[in-house]
Coordinates of C-alpha atoms in Angstrom, one line a residue:
Chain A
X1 CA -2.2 33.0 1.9
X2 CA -2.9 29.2 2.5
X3 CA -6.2 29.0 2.9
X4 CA -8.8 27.1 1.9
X5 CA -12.5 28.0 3.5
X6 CA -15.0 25.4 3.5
X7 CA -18.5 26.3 4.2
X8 CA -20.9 25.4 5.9
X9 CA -19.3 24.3 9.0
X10 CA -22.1 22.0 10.3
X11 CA -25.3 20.6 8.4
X12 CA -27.8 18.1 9.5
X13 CA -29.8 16.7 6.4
X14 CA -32.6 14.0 6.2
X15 CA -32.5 11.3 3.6
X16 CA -34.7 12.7 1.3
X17 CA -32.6 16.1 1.4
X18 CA -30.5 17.4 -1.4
X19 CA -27.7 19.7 0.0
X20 CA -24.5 21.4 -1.4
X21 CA -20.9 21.2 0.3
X22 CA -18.7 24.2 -0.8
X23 CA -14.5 24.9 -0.9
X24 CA -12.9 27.6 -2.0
X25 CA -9.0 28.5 -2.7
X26 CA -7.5 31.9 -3.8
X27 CA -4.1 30.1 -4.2
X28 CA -4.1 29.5 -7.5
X29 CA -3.8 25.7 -7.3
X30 CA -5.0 23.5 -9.9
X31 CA -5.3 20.7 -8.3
X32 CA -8.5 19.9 -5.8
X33 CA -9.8 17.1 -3.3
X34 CA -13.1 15.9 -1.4
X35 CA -12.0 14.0 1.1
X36 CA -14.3 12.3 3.8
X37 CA -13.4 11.6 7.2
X38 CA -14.9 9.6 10.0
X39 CA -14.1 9.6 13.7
X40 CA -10.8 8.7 14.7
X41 CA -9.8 7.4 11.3
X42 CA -7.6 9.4 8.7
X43 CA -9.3 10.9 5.9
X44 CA -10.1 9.1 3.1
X45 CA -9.9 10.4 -0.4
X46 CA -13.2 10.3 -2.8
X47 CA -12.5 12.8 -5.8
X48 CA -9.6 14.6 -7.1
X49 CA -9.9 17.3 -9.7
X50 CA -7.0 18.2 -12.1
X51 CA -7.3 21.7 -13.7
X52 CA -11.3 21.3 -13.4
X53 CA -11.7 17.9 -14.4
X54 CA -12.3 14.7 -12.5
X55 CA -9.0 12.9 -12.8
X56 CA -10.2 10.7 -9.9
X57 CA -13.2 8.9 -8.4
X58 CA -12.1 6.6 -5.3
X59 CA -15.6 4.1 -6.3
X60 CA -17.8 6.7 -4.4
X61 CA -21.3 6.3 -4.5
X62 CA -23.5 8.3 -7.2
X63 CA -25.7 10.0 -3.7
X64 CA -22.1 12.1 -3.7
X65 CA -21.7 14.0 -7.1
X66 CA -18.9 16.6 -7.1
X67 CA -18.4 19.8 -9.6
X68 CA -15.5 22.3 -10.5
X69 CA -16.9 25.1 -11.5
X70 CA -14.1 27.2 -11.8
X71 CA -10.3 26.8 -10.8
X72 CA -11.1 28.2 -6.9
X73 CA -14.2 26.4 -6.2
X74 CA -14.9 22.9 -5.9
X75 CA -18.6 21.8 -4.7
X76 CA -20.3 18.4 -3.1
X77 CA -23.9 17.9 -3.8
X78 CA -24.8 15.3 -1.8
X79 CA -28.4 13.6 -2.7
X80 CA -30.4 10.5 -0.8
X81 CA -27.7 10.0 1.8
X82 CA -27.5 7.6 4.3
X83 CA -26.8 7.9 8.0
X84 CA -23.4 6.4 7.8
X85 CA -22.7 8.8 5.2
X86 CA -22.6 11.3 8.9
X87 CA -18.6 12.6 8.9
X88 CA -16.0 15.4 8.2
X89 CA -15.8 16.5 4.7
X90 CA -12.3 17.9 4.0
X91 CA -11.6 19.9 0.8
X92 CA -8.3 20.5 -0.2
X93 CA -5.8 21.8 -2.8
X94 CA -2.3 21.9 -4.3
X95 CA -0.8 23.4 -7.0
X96 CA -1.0 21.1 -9.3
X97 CA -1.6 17.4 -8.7
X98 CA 1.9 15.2 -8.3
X99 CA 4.0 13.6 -6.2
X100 CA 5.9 16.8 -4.6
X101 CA 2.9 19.3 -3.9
X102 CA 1.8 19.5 -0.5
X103 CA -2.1 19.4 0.5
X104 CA -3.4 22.4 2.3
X105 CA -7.2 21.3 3.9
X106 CA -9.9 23.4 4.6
X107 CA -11.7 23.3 8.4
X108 CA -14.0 21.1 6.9
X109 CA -18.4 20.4 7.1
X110 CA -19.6 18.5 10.2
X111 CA -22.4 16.6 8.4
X112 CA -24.9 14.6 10.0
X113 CA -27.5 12.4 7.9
X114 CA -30.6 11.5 9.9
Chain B
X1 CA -0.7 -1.0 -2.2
X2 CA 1.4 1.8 -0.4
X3 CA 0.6 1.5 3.5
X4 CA 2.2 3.9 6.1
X5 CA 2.1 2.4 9.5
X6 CA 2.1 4.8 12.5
X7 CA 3.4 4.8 15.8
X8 CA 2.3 5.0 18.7
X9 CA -1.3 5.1 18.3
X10 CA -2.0 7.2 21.7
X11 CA 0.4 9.1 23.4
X12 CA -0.3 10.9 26.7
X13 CA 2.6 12.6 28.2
X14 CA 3.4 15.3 31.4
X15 CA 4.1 19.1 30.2
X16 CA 8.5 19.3 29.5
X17 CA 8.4 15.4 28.7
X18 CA 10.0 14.9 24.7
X19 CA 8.2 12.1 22.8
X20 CA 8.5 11.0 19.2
X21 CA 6.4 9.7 16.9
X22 CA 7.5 7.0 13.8
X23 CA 6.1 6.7 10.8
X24 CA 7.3 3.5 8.5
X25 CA 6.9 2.1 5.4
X26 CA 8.0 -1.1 2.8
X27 CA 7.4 1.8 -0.1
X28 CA 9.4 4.5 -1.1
X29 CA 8.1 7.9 -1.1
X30 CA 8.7 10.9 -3.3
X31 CA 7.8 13.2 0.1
X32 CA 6.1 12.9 3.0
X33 CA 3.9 15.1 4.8
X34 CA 2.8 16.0 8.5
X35 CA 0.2 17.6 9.6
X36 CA -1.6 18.5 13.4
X37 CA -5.2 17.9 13.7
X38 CA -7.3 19.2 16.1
X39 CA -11.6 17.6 16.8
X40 CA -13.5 19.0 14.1
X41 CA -11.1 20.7 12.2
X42 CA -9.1 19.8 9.0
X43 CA -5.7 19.1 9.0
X44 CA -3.2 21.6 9.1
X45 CA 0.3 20.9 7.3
X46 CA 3.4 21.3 9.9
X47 CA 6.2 20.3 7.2
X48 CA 6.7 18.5 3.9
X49 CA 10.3 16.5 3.9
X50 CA 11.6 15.4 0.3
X51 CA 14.9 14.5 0.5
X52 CA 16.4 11.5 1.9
X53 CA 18.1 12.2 5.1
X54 CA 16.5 15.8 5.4
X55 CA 16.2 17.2 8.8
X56 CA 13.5 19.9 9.6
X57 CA 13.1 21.8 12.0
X58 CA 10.2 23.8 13.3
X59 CA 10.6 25.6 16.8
X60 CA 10.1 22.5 19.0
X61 CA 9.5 20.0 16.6
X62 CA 12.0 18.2 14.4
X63 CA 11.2 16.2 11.2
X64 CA 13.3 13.5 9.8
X65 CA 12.9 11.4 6.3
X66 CA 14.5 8.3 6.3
X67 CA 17.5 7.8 3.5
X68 CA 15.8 5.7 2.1
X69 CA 12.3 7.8 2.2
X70 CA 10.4 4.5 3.2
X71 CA 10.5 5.8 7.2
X72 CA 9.7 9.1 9.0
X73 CA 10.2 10.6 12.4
X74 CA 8.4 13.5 14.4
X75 CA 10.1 14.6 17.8
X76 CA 8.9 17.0 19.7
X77 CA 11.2 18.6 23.0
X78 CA 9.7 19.7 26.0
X79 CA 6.3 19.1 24.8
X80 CA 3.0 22.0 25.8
X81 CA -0.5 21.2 26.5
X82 CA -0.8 23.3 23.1
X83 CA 0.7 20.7 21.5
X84 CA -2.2 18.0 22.2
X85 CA -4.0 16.9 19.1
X86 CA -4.0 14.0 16.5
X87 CA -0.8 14.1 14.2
X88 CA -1.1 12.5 11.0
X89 CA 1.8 11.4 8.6
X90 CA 1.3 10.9 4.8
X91 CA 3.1 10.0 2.3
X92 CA 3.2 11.0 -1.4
X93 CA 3.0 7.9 -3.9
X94 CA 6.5 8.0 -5.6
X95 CA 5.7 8.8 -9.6
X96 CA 2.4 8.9 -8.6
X97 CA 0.7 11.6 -10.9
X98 CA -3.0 12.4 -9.2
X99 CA -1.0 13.6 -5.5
X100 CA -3.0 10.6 -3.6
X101 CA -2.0 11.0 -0.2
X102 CA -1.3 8.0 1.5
X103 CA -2.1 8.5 5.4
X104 CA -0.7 6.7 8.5
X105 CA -3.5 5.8 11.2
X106 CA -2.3 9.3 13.3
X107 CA -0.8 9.5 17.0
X108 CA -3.1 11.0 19.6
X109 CA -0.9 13.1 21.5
X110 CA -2.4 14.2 25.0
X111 CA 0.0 16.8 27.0
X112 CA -1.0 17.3 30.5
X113 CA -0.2 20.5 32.5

C-alpha cells in the first residue's frame, strides 16, 4: 500500500476563516511533507517532519501552522490567509527522511482563499 | 543551490511517435526521482534511479541516470494519449539529510489520437 489520502479535496475559505488541511499514511513512514503548489509550477516545499517533529520550515508564513499528531497524520491549519495563498496542497511521506527514500504524494486540497 | 533544469518545457506529439524528456544538472545527486502528474492531482512516482548508469525500465518508458548522477533521461516508445500529463523530475540533495526534493520545472506532454 502506497498511499497517502489527503482530505478534503476542495475548500473555499474567506480571510477571516480558520480551516484545517488533513494527510494521512498507513505506511509506516517517519518522514512527512506539506508541500504547496501553484499552477504550472512544481511544488514547493514548506514543512518537513522527522519522526513527528518539525525538522524543517521553508520561511513559511505563521497564517500556515503545521502539526504531527501522530506518526500517520500530518495536519495544516491555515489561519488569515490571503488570496494568493489559493493552490494545491500536496502532503507527502517517506520512510524516513534522507537522501535515498522516495516521496509518495497524496491527491492533494484544491484551496481557494477569497 | 542544487537546480535541475528540464527539457523540453511542452511537448505535443501524434499517438506511436517516441519522445524523450532530459533532465540536467551541475550537482550530483544521491537519486533522482520521476513522477507523472495529472490537473489537480498530486504527483505520482513512476521510478527512483540511484545508481550511476542505471537503466529502468517500465513497460514503455525507460529511465536513465547519468554516470555521473548530475543528468537524467525519460523516453517513452510509441507514446498513448494515456500518457498525456505533466512529468516532473527531482532530484535528491546528495548527503542531504531532511530528503528535500529538488524539482525540475516538468515537461507537458500532450499525445494526440
Amino acid at each position: 500500500d502506497t498511499e497517502v489520502t489527503q482530505t478534503p479535496k476542495h475548500l473555499v475559505m474567506g480571510m477571516t476563516n480558520k480551516k484545517s488541511l488533513k494527510c494521512e499514511q498507513h505506511m509506516g513512514h517517519r518522514a512527512m511533507y506539506w508541500y504547496k503548489q501553484k499552477a504550472k509550477k512544481p511544488p514547493e516545499l514548506m514543512f518537513v517532519y522527522s519522526y513527528e517533529k518539525l525538522s524543517i520550515n521553508e520561511s513559511v508564513p505563521s497564517r500556515f501552522s503545521p502539526e504531527c499528531p501522530n506518526s500517520s497524520l500530518l495536519n495544516l491549519h491555515l489561519h488569515a490567509l490571503q488570496p494568493e495563498d489559493s493552490a494545491l496542497y500536496l502532503c507527502a511521506s517517506s520512510q524516513v527522511p534522507g537522501s535515498y527514500n522516495e516521496q509518495f504524494f497524496g491527491p492533494g486540497t484544491r484551496l481557494t482563499v477569497l | 543551490t542544487q537546480l535541475l533544469e528540464q527539457s523540453p518545457q511542452f511537448l505535443s506529439i501524434q499517438e506511436g511517435e517516441n519522445l524523450t524528456v532530459y533532465c540536467n544538472s551541475s550537482s550530483v545527486f544521491s537519486s533522482l526521482q520521476w513522477y507523472r502528474q495529472e490537473p489537480g492531482e498530486g504527483p505520482v512516482l513512476l521510478v527512483t534511479v540511484v545508481t550511476g548508469g542505471e537503466v529502468k525500465k517500465l513497460k514503455r518508458l525507460t529511465f536513465q541516470f547519468g554516470d555521473a548522477r548530475k543528468d537524467s533521461s525519460l523516453h517513452i516508445t510509441a507514446a498513448q494519449p494515456g500518457d498525456t500529463g505533466l512529468y516532473l523530475c527531482a532530484g535528491m540533495n546528495y548527503g542531504g539529510s531532511q530528503g528535500n526534493l529538488i524539482f525540475g520545472k516538468g515537461t507537458k506532454l500532450s499525445v494526440k489520437p
